[in-house]
mmCIF file of C-alpha atoms in Angstrom:
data_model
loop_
_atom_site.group_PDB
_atom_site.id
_atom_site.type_symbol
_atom_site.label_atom_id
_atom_site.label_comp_id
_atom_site.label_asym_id
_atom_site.label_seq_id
_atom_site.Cartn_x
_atom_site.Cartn_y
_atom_site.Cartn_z
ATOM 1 C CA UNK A 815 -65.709 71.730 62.560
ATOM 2 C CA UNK A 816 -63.123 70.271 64.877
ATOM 3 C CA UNK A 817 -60.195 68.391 63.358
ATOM 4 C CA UNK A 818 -59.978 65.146 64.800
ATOM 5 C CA UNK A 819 -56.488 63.983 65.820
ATOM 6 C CA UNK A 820 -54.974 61.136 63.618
ATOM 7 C CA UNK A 821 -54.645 57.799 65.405
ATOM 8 C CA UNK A 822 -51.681 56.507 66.784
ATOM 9 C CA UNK A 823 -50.039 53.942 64.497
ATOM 10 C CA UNK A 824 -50.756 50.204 64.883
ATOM 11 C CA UNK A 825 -47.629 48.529 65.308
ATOM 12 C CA UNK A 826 -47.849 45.148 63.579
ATOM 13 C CA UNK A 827 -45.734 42.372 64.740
ATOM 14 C CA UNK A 828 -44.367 39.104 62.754
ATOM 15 C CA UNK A 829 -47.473 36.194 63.368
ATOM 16 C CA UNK A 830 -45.043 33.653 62.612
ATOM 17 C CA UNK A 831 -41.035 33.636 62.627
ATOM 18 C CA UNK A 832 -39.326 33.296 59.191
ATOM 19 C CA UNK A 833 -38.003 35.259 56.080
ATOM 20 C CA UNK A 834 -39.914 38.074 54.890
ATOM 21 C CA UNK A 835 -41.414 38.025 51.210
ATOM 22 C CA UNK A 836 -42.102 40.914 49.589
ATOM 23 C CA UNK A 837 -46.343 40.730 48.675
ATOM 24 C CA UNK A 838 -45.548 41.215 45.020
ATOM 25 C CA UNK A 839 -43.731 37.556 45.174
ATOM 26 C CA UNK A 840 -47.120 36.175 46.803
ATOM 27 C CA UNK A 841 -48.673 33.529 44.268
ATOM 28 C CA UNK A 842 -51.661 34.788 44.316
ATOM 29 C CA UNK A 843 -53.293 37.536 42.635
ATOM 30 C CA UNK A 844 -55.160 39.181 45.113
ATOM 31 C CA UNK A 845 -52.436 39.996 47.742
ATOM 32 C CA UNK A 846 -49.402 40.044 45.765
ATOM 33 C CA UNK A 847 -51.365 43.078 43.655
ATOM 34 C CA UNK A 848 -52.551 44.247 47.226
ATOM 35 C CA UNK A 849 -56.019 44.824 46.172
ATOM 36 C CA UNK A 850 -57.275 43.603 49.338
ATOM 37 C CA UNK A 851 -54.738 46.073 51.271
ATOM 38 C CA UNK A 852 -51.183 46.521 51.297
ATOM 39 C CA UNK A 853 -48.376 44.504 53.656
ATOM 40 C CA UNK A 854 -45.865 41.918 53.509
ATOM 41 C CA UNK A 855 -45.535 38.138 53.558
ATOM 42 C CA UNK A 856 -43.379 35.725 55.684
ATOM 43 C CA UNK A 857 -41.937 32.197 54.590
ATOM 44 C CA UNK A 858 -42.345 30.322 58.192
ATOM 45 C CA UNK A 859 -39.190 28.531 59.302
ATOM 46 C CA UNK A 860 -38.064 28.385 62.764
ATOM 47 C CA UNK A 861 -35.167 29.021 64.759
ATOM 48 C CA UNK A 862 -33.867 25.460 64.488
ATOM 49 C CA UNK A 863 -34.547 25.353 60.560
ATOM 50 C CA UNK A 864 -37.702 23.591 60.558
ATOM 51 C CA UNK A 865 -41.041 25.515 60.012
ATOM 52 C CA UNK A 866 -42.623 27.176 62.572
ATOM 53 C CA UNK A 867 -46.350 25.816 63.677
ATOM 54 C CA UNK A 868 -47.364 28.659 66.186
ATOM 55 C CA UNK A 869 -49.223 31.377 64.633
ATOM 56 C CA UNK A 870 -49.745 34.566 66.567
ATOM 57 C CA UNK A 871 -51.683 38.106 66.989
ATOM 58 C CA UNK A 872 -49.771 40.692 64.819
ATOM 59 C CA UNK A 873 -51.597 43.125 67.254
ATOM 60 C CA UNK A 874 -54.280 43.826 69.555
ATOM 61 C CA UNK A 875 -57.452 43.954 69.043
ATOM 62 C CA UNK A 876 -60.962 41.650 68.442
ATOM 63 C CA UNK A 877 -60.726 38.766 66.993
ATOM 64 C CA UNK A 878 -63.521 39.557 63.526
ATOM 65 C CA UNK A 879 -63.679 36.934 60.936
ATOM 66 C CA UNK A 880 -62.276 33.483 61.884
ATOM 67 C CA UNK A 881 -61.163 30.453 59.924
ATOM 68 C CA UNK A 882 -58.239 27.614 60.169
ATOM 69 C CA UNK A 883 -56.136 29.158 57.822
ATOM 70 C CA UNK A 884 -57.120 33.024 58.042
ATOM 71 C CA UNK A 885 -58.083 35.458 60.758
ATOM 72 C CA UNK A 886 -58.957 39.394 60.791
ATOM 73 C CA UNK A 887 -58.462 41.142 64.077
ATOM 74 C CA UNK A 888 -59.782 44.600 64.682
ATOM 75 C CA UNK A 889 -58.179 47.166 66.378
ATOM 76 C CA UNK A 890 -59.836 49.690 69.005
ATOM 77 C CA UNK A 891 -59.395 52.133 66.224
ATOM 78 C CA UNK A 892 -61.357 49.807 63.934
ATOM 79 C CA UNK A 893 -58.789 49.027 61.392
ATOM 80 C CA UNK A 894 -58.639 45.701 60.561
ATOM 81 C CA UNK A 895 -55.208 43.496 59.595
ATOM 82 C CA UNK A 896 -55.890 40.415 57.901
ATOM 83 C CA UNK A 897 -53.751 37.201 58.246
ATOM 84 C CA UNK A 898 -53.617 34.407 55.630
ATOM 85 C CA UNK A 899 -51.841 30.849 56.582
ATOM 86 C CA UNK A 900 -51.153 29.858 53.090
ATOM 87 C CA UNK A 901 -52.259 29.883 49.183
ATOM 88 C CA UNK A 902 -55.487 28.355 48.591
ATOM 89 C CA UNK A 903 -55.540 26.574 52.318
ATOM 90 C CA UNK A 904 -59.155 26.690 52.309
ATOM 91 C CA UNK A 905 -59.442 23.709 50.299
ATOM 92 C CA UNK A 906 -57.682 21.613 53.264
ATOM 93 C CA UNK A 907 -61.360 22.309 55.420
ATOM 94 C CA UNK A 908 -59.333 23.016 58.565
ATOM 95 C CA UNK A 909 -57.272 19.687 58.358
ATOM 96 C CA UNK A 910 -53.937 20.488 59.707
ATOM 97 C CA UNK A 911 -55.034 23.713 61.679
ATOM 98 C CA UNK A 912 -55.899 23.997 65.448
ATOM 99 C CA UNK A 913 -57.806 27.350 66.710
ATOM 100 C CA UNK A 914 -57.281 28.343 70.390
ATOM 101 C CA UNK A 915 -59.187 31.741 70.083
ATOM 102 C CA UNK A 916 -62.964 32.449 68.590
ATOM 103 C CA UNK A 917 -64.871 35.351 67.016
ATOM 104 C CA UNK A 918 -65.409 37.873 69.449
ATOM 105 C CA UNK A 919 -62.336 36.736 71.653
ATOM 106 C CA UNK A 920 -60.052 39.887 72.620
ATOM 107 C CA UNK A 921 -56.778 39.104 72.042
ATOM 108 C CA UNK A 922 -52.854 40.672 72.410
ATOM 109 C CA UNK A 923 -50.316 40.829 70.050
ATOM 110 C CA UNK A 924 -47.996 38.074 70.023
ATOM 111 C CA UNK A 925 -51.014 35.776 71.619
ATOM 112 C CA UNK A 926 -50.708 32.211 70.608
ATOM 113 C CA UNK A 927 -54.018 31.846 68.293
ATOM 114 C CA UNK A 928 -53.378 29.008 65.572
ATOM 115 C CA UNK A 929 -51.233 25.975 65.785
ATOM 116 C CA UNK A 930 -50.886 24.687 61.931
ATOM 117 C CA UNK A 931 -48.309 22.279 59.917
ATOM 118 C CA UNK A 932 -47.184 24.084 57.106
ATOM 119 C CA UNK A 933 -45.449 21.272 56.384
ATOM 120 C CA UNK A 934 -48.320 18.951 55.780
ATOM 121 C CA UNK A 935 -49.628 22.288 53.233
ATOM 122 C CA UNK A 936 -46.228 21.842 51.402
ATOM 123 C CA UNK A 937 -46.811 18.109 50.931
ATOM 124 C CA UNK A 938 -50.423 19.071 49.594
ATOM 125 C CA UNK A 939 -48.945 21.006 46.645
ATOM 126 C CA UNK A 940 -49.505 24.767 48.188
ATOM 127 C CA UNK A 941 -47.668 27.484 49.471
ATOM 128 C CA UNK A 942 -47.058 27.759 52.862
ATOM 129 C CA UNK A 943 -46.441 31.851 52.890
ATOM 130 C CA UNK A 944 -48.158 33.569 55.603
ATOM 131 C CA UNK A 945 -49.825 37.228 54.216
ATOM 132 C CA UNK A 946 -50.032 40.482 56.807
ATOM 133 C CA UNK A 947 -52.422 42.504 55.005
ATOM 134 C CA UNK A 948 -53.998 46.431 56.471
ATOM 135 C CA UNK A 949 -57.048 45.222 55.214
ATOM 136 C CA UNK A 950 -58.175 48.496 52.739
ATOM 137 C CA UNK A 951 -55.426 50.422 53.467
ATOM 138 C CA UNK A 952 -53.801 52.993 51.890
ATOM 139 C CA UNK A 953 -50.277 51.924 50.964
ATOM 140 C CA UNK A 954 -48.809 55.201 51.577
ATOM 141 C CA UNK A 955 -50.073 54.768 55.587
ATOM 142 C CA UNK A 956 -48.042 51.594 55.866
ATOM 143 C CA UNK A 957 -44.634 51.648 56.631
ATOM 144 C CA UNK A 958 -42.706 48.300 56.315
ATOM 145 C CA UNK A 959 -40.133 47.723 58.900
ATOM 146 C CA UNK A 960 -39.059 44.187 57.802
ATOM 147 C CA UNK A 961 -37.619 44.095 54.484
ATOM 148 C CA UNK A 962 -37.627 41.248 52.178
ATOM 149 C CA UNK A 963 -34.923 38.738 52.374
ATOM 150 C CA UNK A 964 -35.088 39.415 56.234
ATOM 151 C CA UNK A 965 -35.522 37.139 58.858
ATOM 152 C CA UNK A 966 -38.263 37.891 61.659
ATOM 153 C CA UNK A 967 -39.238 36.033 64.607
ATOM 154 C CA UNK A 968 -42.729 35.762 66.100
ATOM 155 C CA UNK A 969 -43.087 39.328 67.940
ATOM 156 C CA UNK A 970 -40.738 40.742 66.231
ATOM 157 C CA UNK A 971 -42.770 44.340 64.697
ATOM 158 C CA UNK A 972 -43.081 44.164 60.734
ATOM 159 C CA UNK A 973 -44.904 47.286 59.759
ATOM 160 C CA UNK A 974 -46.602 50.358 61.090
ATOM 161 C CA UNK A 975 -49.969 51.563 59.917
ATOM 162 C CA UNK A 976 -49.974 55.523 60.442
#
């Protein structure tokens, strides 16, 4: 039996530029208990104050599951990192959302994938927060490099997944 070498750690970067949150502030159940993996959470705002409508790649990968307000990318070591535009943004049916990727697509971190208005979700009555989940991960293999309270930028890296 042959031990196989552990895989180099994904280096996940910010989707979106704002201030961190930690997941346990997230309102709503699911991530902010991380049952669906651990990770963090970013407020969007931009540079200029406003909020921040370009949603990127946190890494590289495939592009899995696809929606307007959530995506899952694969890695080449087949861990998957789940990003969610939003509390309950599914009821909006894609209003307010514009995909330039689909499933299948191979993409790059920091590759422009969703353009959304987070402020047309805030006028709907829902949160805007934007969840980074390792998607069944072990919370001990995630390190977070952003802390809450911090400010990111898109591309900026977040977290490591050993």
């Amino acid at each position: 039996m042959t031990d196989q070498p552990a895989p180099a750690p994904v280096r996940l970067v910010a989707p979106v530029s704002g201030e961190v949150v930690a997941l346990a502030d997230v309102p709503d159940q699911v991530f902010a208990e991380e049952i669906v993996g651990p990770g963090l959470a970013i407020e969007p705002r931009s540079a200029t104050g406003g909020t921040d409508t370009v949603v990127q790649a946190p890494v590289d990968g495939t592009i899995g599951s696809l929606y307007p307000h959530a995506f899952a990318i694969e890695t080449d070591d087949e861990r998957t990192v789940l990003v969610h535009l939003g509390i309950d943004t599914v009821t909006l049916r894609g209003e307010g959302f514009e995909l330039h990727v689909a499933s299948g697509d191979q993409v790059t971190a920091g590759q422009h994938l969703i353009t959304w208005d987070p402020d047309a979700v805030a006028a709907a009555g829902m949160s805007t927060v934007c969840v980074v989940i390792a998607l069944q991960g072990e919370p001990a293999d995630v390190d977070r490099v952003a802390e809450p309270g911090q400010q990111v930028s898109r591309g900026d890296e977040i977290a490591r997944w050993r």
